[in-house]
Amino acid sequence: QVQLVEFGGGSVQAGGSLRLSCVMSGYTNTGGCMGWFRQAPGKEREGVAAFDGDGKISYADSTKGRFTISRDSAKNTLYLQMDSLKPEDTSMYYCAADWYHTEYDVLERVADGGYWGQGTQVTVSS
């Protein structure tokens, strides 16, 4: 059974940093996509950063240059280092794996499915 559990959310002032972790228990698909999404109240869930099945990294335009995704295969853990945080980064952040996406954009979901964590809240104050 696959279980994704996120850690590291919290409250921070604008310009600060946070590091999210996601422990991916039972996940063994070495060729699958994995990454981070976020969803603010009243908004659609959006991709933040992800590895595609070939290991290529993609970032949303809004997070490029500020966020860094990484993974430790030995620990089955995914990370998201978030620097220069802005109030508009305030959201619930979700770890995910093996979602359905378009052919050219791993961050563009096309259907429900995959494995998802329960989410961790990130709040950035101005």
CSV table of C-alpha atoms in Angstrom, one decimal:
chain,number,residue,atom,x,y,z
A,1,GLN,CA,0.0,0.0,0.0
A,2,VAL,CA,1.4,3.4,-1.0
A,3,GLN,CA,1.2,6.2,1.5
A,4,LEU,CA,2.5,9.7,1.0
A,5,VAL,CA,3.0,11.9,4.1
A,6,GLU,CA,4.1,15.5,4.0
A,7,PHE,CA,6.1,17.4,6.6
A,8,GLY,CA,7.5,20.9,7.0
A,9,GLY,CA,4.6,23.3,6.4
A,10,GLY,CA,4.2,26.3,8.6
A,11,SER,CA,4.0,30.1,8.8
A,12,VAL,CA,6.7,32.4,7.6
A,13,GLN,CA,7.2,36.0,6.7
A,14,ALA,CA,7.6,37.1,3.1
A,15,GLY,CA,11.2,36.5,2.0
A,16,GLY,CA,11.6,33.5,4.2
A,17,SER,CA,12.2,29.9,3.5
A,18,LEU,CA,10.6,26.5,4.2
A,19,ARG,CA,11.5,23.0,3.3
A,20,LEU,CA,8.8,20.5,2.7
A,21,SER,CA,9.4,16.7,2.9
A,22,CYS,CA,7.3,13.9,1.6
A,23,VAL,CA,7.9,10.3,2.8
A,24,MET,CA,6.6,7.9,0.1
A,25,SER,CA,6.0,4.6,1.9
A,26,GLY,CA,5.4,1.6,-0.3
A,27,TYR,CA,6.1,3.5,-3.5
A,28,THR,CA,8.3,1.5,-5.8
A,29,ASN,CA,7.7,2.9,-9.3
A,30,THR,CA,11.1,4.0,-10.5
A,31,GLY,CA,9.7,5.3,-13.8
A,32,GLY,CA,6.8,7.3,-12.4
A,33,CYS,CA,6.3,11.0,-12.0
A,34,MET,CA,6.5,12.6,-8.6
A,35,GLY,CA,6.2,16.2,-7.4
A,36,TRP,CA,4.3,18.9,-5.6
A,37,PHE,CA,1.0,20.6,-6.2
A,38,ARG,CA,-0.7,23.3,-4.2
A,39,GLN,CA,-4.3,24.5,-3.8
A,40,ALA,CA,-5.5,27.7,-2.2
A,41,PRO,CA,-9.1,28.2,-1.1
A,42,GLY,CA,-11.4,28.8,-4.1
A,43,LYS,CA,-8.7,28.0,-6.6
A,44,GLU,CA,-7.8,25.1,-8.8
A,45,ARG,CA,-5.0,22.7,-7.8
A,46,GLU,CA,-1.8,23.7,-9.6
A,47,GLY,CA,1.5,22.0,-10.2
A,48,VAL,CA,4.4,23.5,-8.5
A,49,ALA,CA,7.4,21.3,-9.3
A,50,ALA,CA,7.8,17.8,-10.5
A,51,PHE,CA,10.0,15.0,-11.9
A,52,ASP,CA,8.6,13.3,-14.9
A,53,GLY,CA,9.1,9.6,-15.5
A,54,ASP,CA,12.5,10.2,-17.1
A,55,GLY,CA,13.7,12.3,-14.2
A,56,LYS,CA,13.3,15.7,-16.0
A,57,ILE,CA,12.4,18.5,-13.6
A,58,SER,CA,9.7,21.1,-14.4
A,59,TYR,CA,8.7,24.1,-12.4
A,60,ALA,CA,5.7,26.4,-12.6
A,61,ASP,CA,6.6,29.8,-13.9
A,62,SER,CA,5.5,31.3,-10.6
A,63,THR,CA,8.1,29.2,-8.6
A,64,LYS,CA,11.0,29.0,-11.0
A,65,GLY,CA,14.2,30.4,-9.5
A,66,ARG,CA,12.7,30.3,-6.0
A,67,PHE,CA,11.7,26.7,-5.4
A,68,THR,CA,13.9,23.6,-5.8
A,69,ILE,CA,12.6,20.0,-6.0
A,70,SER,CA,14.9,17.1,-5.0
A,71,ARG,CA,14.6,13.5,-4.0
A,72,ASP,CA,16.5,10.9,-2.0
A,73,SER,CA,15.7,7.5,-3.5
A,74,ALA,CA,17.4,5.7,-0.6
A,75,LYS,CA,15.1,7.3,1.9
A,76,ASN,CA,12.1,7.3,-0.5
A,77,THR,CA,11.6,10.9,0.2
A,78,LEU,CA,10.8,13.9,-1.9
A,79,TYR,CA,11.7,17.5,-1.0
A,80,LEU,CA,10.7,21.0,-1.9
A,81,GLN,CA,13.0,23.8,-0.8
A,82,MET,CA,11.0,27.1,-1.0
A,83,ASP,CA,13.0,30.3,-0.8
A,84,SER,CA,12.0,34.0,-1.2
A,85,LEU,CA,8.5,33.1,-0.3
A,86,LYS,CA,5.7,35.5,-1.2
A,87,PRO,CA,2.2,35.9,0.3
A,88,GLU,CA,0.8,34.5,-2.9
A,89,ASP,CA,2.6,31.2,-2.2
A,90,THR,CA,0.1,30.7,0.7
A,91,SER,CA,-1.6,27.4,0.0
A,92,MET,CA,-2.1,23.8,1.0
A,93,TYR,CA,0.8,21.9,-0.5
A,94,TYR,CA,0.4,18.3,-1.7
A,95,CYS,CA,2.9,15.6,-2.5
A,96,ALA,CA,1.9,13.3,-5.4
A,97,ALA,CA,3.0,10.5,-7.6
A,98,ASP,CA,1.9,8.8,-10.8
A,99,TRP,CA,-0.8,11.3,-11.7
A,100,TYR,CA,-2.1,11.5,-15.3
A,101,HIS,CA,-0.6,14.4,-17.2
A,102,THR,CA,-0.3,15.8,-20.7
A,103,GLU,CA,2.4,14.5,-23.0
A,104,TYR,CA,4.4,17.7,-22.8
A,105,ASP,CA,3.8,19.0,-19.4
A,106,VAL,CA,4.1,16.9,-16.3
A,107,LEU,CA,2.5,19.7,-14.2
A,108,GLU,CA,-0.7,19.7,-16.3
A,109,ARG,CA,-3.0,17.1,-14.8
A,110,VAL,CA,-5.6,15.6,-17.2
A,111,ALA,CA,-7.6,13.3,-14.9
A,112,ASP,CA,-8.0,12.2,-11.4
A,113,GLY,CA,-5.8,9.5,-10.2
A,114,GLY,CA,-2.4,8.8,-8.7
A,115,TYR,CA,-1.2,8.9,-5.2
A,116,TRP,CA,-1.6,11.9,-3.0
A,117,GLY,CA,-0.6,13.0,0.4
A,118,GLN,CA,-3.0,14.7,2.9
A,119,GLY,CA,-1.4,18.1,2.4
A,120,THR,CA,0.6,20.5,4.5
A,121,GLN,CA,-0.3,24.2,5.0
A,122,VAL,CA,2.1,26.9,4.1
A,123,THR,CA,1.2,30.5,5.1
A,124,VAL,CA,3.3,33.5,4.1
A,125,SER,CA,2.6,36.8,5.7
A,126,SER,CA,3.6,40.2,4.3
